[in-house]
Coordinates of C-alpha atoms in Angstrom, one line a residue:
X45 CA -115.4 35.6 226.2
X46 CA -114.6 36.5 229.7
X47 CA -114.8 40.3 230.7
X48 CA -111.1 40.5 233.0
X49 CA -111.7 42.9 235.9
X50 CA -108.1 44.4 235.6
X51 CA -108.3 45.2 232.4
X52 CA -111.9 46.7 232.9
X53 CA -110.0 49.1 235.9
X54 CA -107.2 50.0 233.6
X55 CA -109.1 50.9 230.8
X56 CA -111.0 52.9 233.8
X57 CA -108.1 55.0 234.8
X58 CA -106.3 55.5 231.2
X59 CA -109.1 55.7 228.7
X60 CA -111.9 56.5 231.0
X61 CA -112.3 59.8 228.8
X62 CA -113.2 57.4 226.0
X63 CA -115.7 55.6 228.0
X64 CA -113.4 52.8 226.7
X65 CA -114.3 50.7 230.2
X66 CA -118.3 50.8 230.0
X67 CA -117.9 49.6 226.1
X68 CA -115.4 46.6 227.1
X69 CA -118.4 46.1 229.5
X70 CA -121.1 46.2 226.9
X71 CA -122.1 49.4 228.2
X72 CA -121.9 51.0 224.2
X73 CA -124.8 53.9 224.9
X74 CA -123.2 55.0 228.1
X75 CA -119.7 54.6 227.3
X76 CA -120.7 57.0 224.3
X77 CA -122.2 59.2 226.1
X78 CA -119.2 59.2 228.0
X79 CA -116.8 60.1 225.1
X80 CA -119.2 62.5 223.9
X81 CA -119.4 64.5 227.7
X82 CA -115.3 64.3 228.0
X83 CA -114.7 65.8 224.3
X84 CA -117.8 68.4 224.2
X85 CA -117.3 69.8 227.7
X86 CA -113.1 69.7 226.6
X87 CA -113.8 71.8 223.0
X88 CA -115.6 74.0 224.6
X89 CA -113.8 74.9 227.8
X90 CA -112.6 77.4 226.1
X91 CA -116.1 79.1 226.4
X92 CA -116.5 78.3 230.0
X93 CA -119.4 76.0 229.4
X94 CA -117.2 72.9 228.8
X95 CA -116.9 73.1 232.6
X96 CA -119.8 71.8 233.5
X97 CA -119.8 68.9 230.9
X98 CA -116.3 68.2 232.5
X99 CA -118.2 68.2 235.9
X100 CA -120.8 65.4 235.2
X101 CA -118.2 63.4 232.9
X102 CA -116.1 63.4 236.5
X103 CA -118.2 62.9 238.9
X104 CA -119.5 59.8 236.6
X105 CA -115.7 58.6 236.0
X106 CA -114.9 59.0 240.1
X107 CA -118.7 57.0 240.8
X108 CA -117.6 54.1 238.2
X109 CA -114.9 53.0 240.3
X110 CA -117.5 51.4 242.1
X111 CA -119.5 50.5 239.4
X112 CA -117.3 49.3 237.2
X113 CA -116.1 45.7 239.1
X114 CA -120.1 45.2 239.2
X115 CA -120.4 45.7 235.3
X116 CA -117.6 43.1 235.0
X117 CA -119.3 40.5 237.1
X118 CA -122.5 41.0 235.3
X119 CA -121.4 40.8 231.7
X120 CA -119.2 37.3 233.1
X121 CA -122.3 36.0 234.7
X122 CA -124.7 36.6 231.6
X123 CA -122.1 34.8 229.4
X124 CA -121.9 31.9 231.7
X125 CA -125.8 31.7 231.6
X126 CA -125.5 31.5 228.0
X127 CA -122.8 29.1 227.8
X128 CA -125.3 26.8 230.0
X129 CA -128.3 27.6 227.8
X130 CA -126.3 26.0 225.0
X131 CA -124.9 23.3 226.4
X132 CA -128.6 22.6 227.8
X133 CA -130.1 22.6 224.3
X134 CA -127.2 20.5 222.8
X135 CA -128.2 18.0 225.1
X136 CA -132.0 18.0 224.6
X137 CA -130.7 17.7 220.8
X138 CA -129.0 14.4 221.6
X139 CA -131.4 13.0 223.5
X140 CA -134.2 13.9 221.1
X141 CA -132.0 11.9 218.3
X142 CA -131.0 8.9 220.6
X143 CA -135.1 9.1 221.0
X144 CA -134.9 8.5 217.0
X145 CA -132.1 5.7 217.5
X146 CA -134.0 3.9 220.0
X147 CA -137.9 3.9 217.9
X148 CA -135.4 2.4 214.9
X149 CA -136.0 5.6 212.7
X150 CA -131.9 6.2 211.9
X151 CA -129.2 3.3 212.6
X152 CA -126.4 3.4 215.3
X153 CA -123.9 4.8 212.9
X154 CA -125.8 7.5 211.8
X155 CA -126.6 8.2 215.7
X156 CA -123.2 8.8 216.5
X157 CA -122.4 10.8 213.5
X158 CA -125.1 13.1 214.3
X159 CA -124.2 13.1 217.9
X160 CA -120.6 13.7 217.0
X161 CA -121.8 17.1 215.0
X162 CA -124.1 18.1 218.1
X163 CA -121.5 18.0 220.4
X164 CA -118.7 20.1 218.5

């Protein structure tokens, strides 16, 4: 499935104290990390401490909206490699059985019911 750059941006702005944008990404350590640097540094604010959790979780937050448009592109463009990959192996498949077809090993029905299940 294809990673949308607008959604990426608005999970960005409205849940980026969930680190909800980083795990649409794939990014599930980080965005964790994320969540866990927004709420711990929140909890304890209270003890002035949380303040500088708060600090790192925003200055992170303000540098992804640079980052995050790369993410996007990178998850999109692994996903189209491995749509390739597949398609590429499908197609050694068939040519490996019309290999069979062609030696006489299966007939032409069975070739193109075989074939037919390769290429679904």
């Amino acid at each position: 499935m294809q990673r949308n750059i607008y959604i990426a941006y608005a999970l960005w702005f409205f849940l980026g104290g969930f680190g909800a944008h980083r795990i649409y990404c794939g990014k599930f350590f980080s965005g964790i990390l994320q969540l866990l640097l927004f709420w711990i540094g929140s909890i304890t604010a209270v003890f002035l401490v949380g303040y500088f959790f708060l600090a790192i979780w925003g200055i992170w937050w303000l540098v992804d909206i640079f980052l995050t448009s790369k993410m996007v592109y990178e998850v999109n463009d692994l996903k189209g490699f491995e749509k390739s990959l597949n398609q590429t192996q499908r197609l050694k498949n068939v040519e490996k059985l019309y290999e069979l077809y062609k030696n006489g090993a299966i007939s032409k029905e069975e070739f193109e019911q075989r074939k037919a299940e390769i290429l679904k």
